[in-house]
Amino acid sequence: HSCPTRRSSDLERWVLAVDQLRREMPLAEEELDRLLDQAVQEGRVFRLPSYWWDGEGWRQWTRLVLSSLQEFHQRYPLRAGEDRETLRSRLGAESRLFEESVQQWVKQGLLRSVGTQLALAEHRVTYSPQEQEAIQRLWQILEDAGFEPPSLDELTGRHGFSAELLNALLAQGQLVSVGKGLVYRPQILEQIKEVVVAGIKSRGEVDVAWLRDQLATSRKYAIPLMEYFDHVGLTRRIGDKRVLAAGQG
């Protein structure tokens, strides 16, 4: 990344841990609390659960993080957000300070927390007309392929789809990875799941060869599919056979 070189270490002179402030200010607790309350009212200081910020320092820190995320979104518009740990280390911020700051910005409606990622509250993944065309072409390729989709390598290589676009569709659940570089549309996976469940209910158990024959496909597809159903808790493996996992069917 050649994202912001400005780091939070430049701002550390603006922030003090709560207990450190108490030690360094030779005032009675009530008097210190009164002064701090007044300073908060006037916007001269800002309180996080474990820290006191100088008001101007907090505003600069907020601007630094927001502009840093803005640059990330401009560079990677198809990503839901930046990994919070990557952002934290890029800015050189201490863990607790960063997490308490993030909670505050989320509460203020400046940021959204999406799993392990952070995004500006207003950021949305939107597809350009060219990307929408590419997505329609992808759906057609996958529909024609049925139970034997091209691998991710083939999609980015022979078919020319960008990895960013495929990753965005995976992140949104419009594509599902079953492992071994294979992706399916959710509705196709649902069809295969129904075949597996019906097979186990009528036979008691199934194996990879059975699924291969049911789908008229090869082990290249049947193995990762079976492993995927194990992974999501639909099936349970016993030797070479699969049965329904507890609570399924």
Short mmCIF file of N, CA and C in Angstrom, two decimals, residues 154-236:
data_model
loop_
_atom_site.label_atom_id
_atom_site.label_comp_id
_atom_site.label_asym_id
_atom_site.label_seq_id
_atom_site.Cartn_x
_atom_site.Cartn_y
_atom_site.Cartn_z
N GLU A 154 -9.66 -20.78 -14.09
CA GLU A 154 -10.19 -20.71 -15.46
C GLU A 154 -11.04 -19.45 -15.65
N LEU A 155 -11.79 -19.09 -14.61
CA LEU A 155 -12.63 -17.90 -14.72
C LEU A 155 -11.78 -16.64 -14.88
N THR A 156 -10.67 -16.56 -14.12
CA THR A 156 -9.82 -15.36 -14.24
C THR A 156 -8.92 -15.46 -15.47
N GLY A 157 -8.54 -16.67 -15.86
CA GLY A 157 -7.63 -16.86 -16.99
C GLY A 157 -8.36 -16.88 -18.32
N ARG A 158 -8.86 -18.05 -18.67
CA ARG A 158 -9.50 -18.26 -19.98
C ARG A 158 -10.69 -17.32 -20.20
N HIS A 159 -11.48 -17.10 -19.12
CA HIS A 159 -12.71 -16.30 -19.30
C HIS A 159 -12.51 -14.81 -19.01
N GLY A 160 -11.36 -14.45 -18.43
CA GLY A 160 -11.02 -13.03 -18.30
C GLY A 160 -11.76 -12.24 -17.23
N PHE A 161 -12.32 -12.91 -16.20
CA PHE A 161 -12.98 -12.17 -15.11
C PHE A 161 -11.92 -11.67 -14.12
N SER A 162 -12.16 -10.48 -13.54
CA SER A 162 -11.18 -9.96 -12.57
C SER A 162 -11.39 -10.66 -11.23
N ALA A 163 -10.26 -10.91 -10.55
CA ALA A 163 -10.33 -11.54 -9.22
C ALA A 163 -11.10 -10.66 -8.25
N GLU A 164 -10.96 -9.33 -8.40
CA GLU A 164 -11.69 -8.40 -7.51
C GLU A 164 -13.21 -8.60 -7.64
N LEU A 165 -13.67 -8.76 -8.90
CA LEU A 165 -15.10 -8.95 -9.13
C LEU A 165 -15.57 -10.27 -8.52
N LEU A 166 -14.82 -11.34 -8.75
CA LEU A 166 -15.21 -12.66 -8.20
C LEU A 166 -15.20 -12.63 -6.67
N ASN A 167 -14.19 -11.98 -6.09
CA ASN A 167 -14.13 -11.89 -4.62
C ASN A 167 -15.30 -11.09 -4.06
N ALA A 168 -15.71 -10.04 -4.78
CA ALA A 168 -16.86 -9.24 -4.33
C ALA A 168 -18.12 -10.09 -4.34
N LEU A 169 -18.31 -10.90 -5.39
CA LEU A 169 -19.50 -11.76 -5.48
C LEU A 169 -19.47 -12.85 -4.40
N LEU A 170 -18.27 -13.34 -4.09
CA LEU A 170 -18.12 -14.32 -3.00
C LEU A 170 -18.47 -13.67 -1.66
N ALA A 171 -17.96 -12.45 -1.44
CA ALA A 171 -18.20 -11.75 -0.16
C ALA A 171 -19.69 -11.49 0.03
N GLN A 172 -20.41 -11.25 -1.08
CA GLN A 172 -21.85 -10.96 -0.99
C GLN A 172 -22.71 -12.22 -0.97
N GLY A 173 -22.06 -13.39 -1.11
CA GLY A 173 -22.82 -14.64 -1.11
C GLY A 173 -23.51 -14.93 -2.43
N GLN A 174 -23.20 -14.15 -3.48
CA GLN A 174 -23.79 -14.44 -4.80
C GLN A 174 -23.06 -15.61 -5.47
N LEU A 175 -21.85 -15.88 -4.99
CA LEU A 175 -21.10 -17.09 -5.35
C LEU A 175 -20.69 -17.76 -4.05
N VAL A 176 -20.59 -19.09 -4.07
CA VAL A 176 -20.16 -19.83 -2.87
C VAL A 176 -18.97 -20.70 -3.25
N SER A 177 -17.90 -20.61 -2.45
CA SER A 177 -16.73 -21.45 -2.68
C SER A 177 -16.92 -22.79 -1.97
N VAL A 178 -16.71 -23.89 -2.70
CA VAL A 178 -16.81 -25.22 -2.05
C VAL A 178 -15.42 -25.82 -1.85
N GLY A 179 -14.38 -25.01 -2.11
CA GLY A 179 -13.02 -25.52 -1.97
C GLY A 179 -12.48 -26.05 -3.29
N LYS A 180 -11.19 -26.38 -3.30
CA LYS A 180 -10.51 -26.89 -4.51
C LYS A 180 -10.69 -25.94 -5.70
N GLY A 181 -10.82 -24.62 -5.40
CA GLY A 181 -10.92 -23.63 -6.49
C GLY A 181 -12.24 -23.62 -7.22
N LEU A 182 -13.28 -24.27 -6.65
CA LEU A 182 -14.57 -24.34 -7.34
C LEU A 182 -15.60 -23.43 -6.66
N VAL A 183 -16.37 -22.73 -7.47
CA VAL A 183 -17.45 -21.89 -6.95
C VAL A 183 -18.76 -22.23 -7.66
N TYR A 184 -19.84 -22.11 -6.89
CA TYR A 184 -21.19 -22.38 -7.44
C TYR A 184 -22.10 -21.21 -7.08
N ARG A 185 -23.15 -21.06 -7.85
CA ARG A 185 -24.22 -20.14 -7.43
C ARG A 185 -25.04 -20.85 -6.35
N PRO A 186 -25.54 -20.08 -5.38
CA PRO A 186 -26.24 -20.70 -4.25
C PRO A 186 -27.41 -21.59 -4.68
N GLN A 187 -28.14 -21.19 -5.74
CA GLN A 187 -29.30 -21.99 -6.13
C GLN A 187 -28.91 -23.36 -6.69
N ILE A 188 -27.73 -23.44 -7.34
CA ILE A 188 -27.24 -24.73 -7.84
C ILE A 188 -26.85 -25.62 -6.66
N LEU A 189 -26.17 -25.01 -5.68
CA LEU A 189 -25.79 -25.77 -4.47
C LEU A 189 -27.02 -26.30 -3.75
N GLU A 190 -28.07 -25.50 -3.76
CA GLU A 190 -29.32 -25.91 -3.09
C GLU A 190 -29.90 -27.16 -3.79
N GLN A 191 -29.84 -27.18 -5.13
CA GLN A 191 -30.31 -28.36 -5.88
C GLN A 191 -29.51 -29.60 -5.51
N ILE A 192 -28.18 -29.44 -5.44
CA ILE A 192 -27.31 -30.58 -5.12
C ILE A 192 -27.58 -31.05 -3.69
N LYS A 193 -27.79 -30.09 -2.81
CA LYS A 193 -28.09 -30.43 -1.41
C LYS A 193 -29.36 -31.28 -1.33
N GLU A 194 -30.37 -30.91 -2.10
CA GLU A 194 -31.63 -31.67 -2.08
C GLU A 194 -31.42 -33.10 -2.57
N VAL A 195 -30.56 -33.26 -3.57
CA VAL A 195 -30.22 -34.61 -4.08
C VAL A 195 -29.57 -35.44 -2.97
N VAL A 196 -28.60 -34.82 -2.26
CA VAL A 196 -27.86 -35.52 -1.19
C VAL A 196 -28.80 -35.91 -0.06
N VAL A 197 -29.63 -34.96 0.38
CA VAL A 197 -30.55 -35.23 1.51
C VAL A 197 -31.53 -36.34 1.13
N ALA A 198 -32.11 -36.25 -0.07
CA ALA A 198 -33.07 -37.28 -0.50
C ALA A 198 -32.37 -38.64 -0.59
N GLY A 199 -31.15 -38.66 -1.10
CA GLY A 199 -30.40 -39.92 -1.23
C GLY A 199 -30.13 -40.57 0.12
N ILE A 200 -29.71 -39.76 1.08
CA ILE A 200 -29.40 -40.31 2.41
C ILE A 200 -30.68 -40.79 3.09
N LYS A 201 -31.77 -40.04 2.89
CA LYS A 201 -33.03 -40.44 3.53
C LYS A 201 -33.53 -41.78 2.98
N SER A 202 -33.32 -42.00 1.69
CA SER A 202 -33.84 -43.26 1.12
C SER A 202 -32.86 -44.41 1.30
N ARG A 203 -31.54 -44.12 1.33
CA ARG A 203 -30.54 -45.19 1.36
C ARG A 203 -29.87 -45.35 2.73
N GLY A 204 -30.02 -44.31 3.60
CA GLY A 204 -29.34 -44.38 4.90
C GLY A 204 -27.97 -43.74 4.87
N GLU A 205 -27.26 -43.90 3.74
CA GLU A 205 -25.93 -43.30 3.59
C GLU A 205 -25.60 -43.21 2.11
N VAL A 206 -24.66 -42.30 1.78
CA VAL A 206 -24.21 -42.19 0.39
C VAL A 206 -22.69 -42.01 0.38
N ASP A 207 -22.07 -42.14 -0.81
CA ASP A 207 -20.64 -41.87 -0.90
C ASP A 207 -20.36 -41.01 -2.13
N VAL A 208 -19.10 -40.68 -2.34
CA VAL A 208 -18.70 -39.80 -3.43
C VAL A 208 -19.11 -40.39 -4.79
N ALA A 209 -18.89 -41.71 -4.97
CA ALA A 209 -19.23 -42.34 -6.25
C ALA A 209 -20.73 -42.20 -6.55
N TRP A 210 -21.55 -42.34 -5.50
CA TRP A 210 -23.00 -42.18 -5.67
C TRP A 210 -23.34 -40.77 -6.14
N LEU A 211 -22.73 -39.74 -5.49
CA LEU A 211 -23.02 -38.36 -5.87
C LEU A 211 -22.53 -38.09 -7.29
N ARG A 212 -21.34 -38.61 -7.62
CA ARG A 212 -20.79 -38.46 -8.97
C ARG A 212 -21.80 -38.98 -10.01
N ASP A 213 -22.37 -40.16 -9.75
CA ASP A 213 -23.32 -40.75 -10.70
C ASP A 213 -24.63 -39.95 -10.75
N GLN A 214 -25.10 -39.51 -9.58
CA GLN A 214 -26.35 -38.73 -9.53
C GLN A 214 -26.24 -37.45 -10.35
N LEU A 215 -25.07 -36.81 -10.28
CA LEU A 215 -24.89 -35.53 -10.97
C LEU A 215 -24.31 -35.72 -12.37
N ALA A 216 -24.02 -36.98 -12.73
CA ALA A 216 -23.37 -37.29 -14.02
C ALA A 216 -22.12 -36.43 -14.21
N THR A 217 -21.30 -36.44 -13.18
CA THR A 217 -20.10 -35.62 -13.20
C THR A 217 -18.90 -36.48 -12.82
N SER A 218 -17.78 -35.88 -12.41
CA SER A 218 -16.59 -36.64 -12.06
C SER A 218 -16.22 -36.40 -10.59
N ARG A 219 -15.26 -37.17 -10.12
CA ARG A 219 -14.80 -37.02 -8.73
C ARG A 219 -14.23 -35.62 -8.48
N LYS A 220 -13.71 -35.00 -9.53
CA LYS A 220 -13.15 -33.64 -9.41
C LYS A 220 -14.17 -32.68 -8.79
N TYR A 221 -15.47 -32.91 -9.09
CA TYR A 221 -16.54 -32.07 -8.54
C TYR A 221 -17.21 -32.73 -7.34
N ALA A 222 -17.38 -34.04 -7.39
CA ALA A 222 -18.13 -34.72 -6.32
C ALA A 222 -17.40 -34.66 -4.97
N ILE A 223 -16.05 -34.78 -5.01
CA ILE A 223 -15.30 -34.77 -3.74
C ILE A 223 -15.40 -33.42 -3.02
N PRO A 224 -15.06 -32.30 -3.69
CA PRO A 224 -15.19 -31.02 -2.97
C PRO A 224 -16.63 -30.72 -2.53
N LEU A 225 -17.61 -31.14 -3.33
CA LEU A 225 -19.01 -30.91 -2.93
C LEU A 225 -19.33 -31.66 -1.64
N MET A 226 -18.94 -32.94 -1.57
CA MET A 226 -19.19 -33.72 -0.35
C MET A 226 -18.48 -33.10 0.85
N GLU A 227 -17.23 -32.68 0.62
CA GLU A 227 -16.47 -32.07 1.73
C GLU A 227 -17.10 -30.75 2.17
N TYR A 228 -17.65 -30.01 1.21
CA TYR A 228 -18.35 -28.77 1.54
C TYR A 228 -19.56 -29.05 2.42
N PHE A 229 -20.35 -30.08 2.07
CA PHE A 229 -21.53 -30.40 2.86
C PHE A 229 -21.15 -30.87 4.28
N ASP A 230 -20.00 -31.56 4.39
CA ASP A 230 -19.49 -31.88 5.74
C ASP A 230 -19.19 -30.59 6.50
N HIS A 231 -18.50 -29.69 5.80
CA HIS A 231 -18.01 -28.45 6.42
C HIS A 231 -19.16 -27.58 6.92
N VAL A 232 -20.26 -27.51 6.17
CA VAL A 232 -21.38 -26.64 6.58
C VAL A 232 -22.34 -27.36 7.52
N GLY A 233 -22.00 -28.60 7.89
CA GLY A 233 -22.80 -29.30 8.90
C GLY A 233 -24.04 -29.99 8.37
N LEU A 234 -24.11 -30.19 7.04
CA LEU A 234 -25.25 -30.93 6.49
C LEU A 234 -25.02 -32.44 6.66
N THR A 235 -23.80 -32.88 6.34
CA THR A 235 -23.48 -34.31 6.40
C THR A 235 -22.35 -34.57 7.40
N ARG A 236 -22.22 -35.85 7.76
CA ARG A 236 -21.13 -36.27 8.64
C ARG A 236 -20.48 -37.47 7.99
#
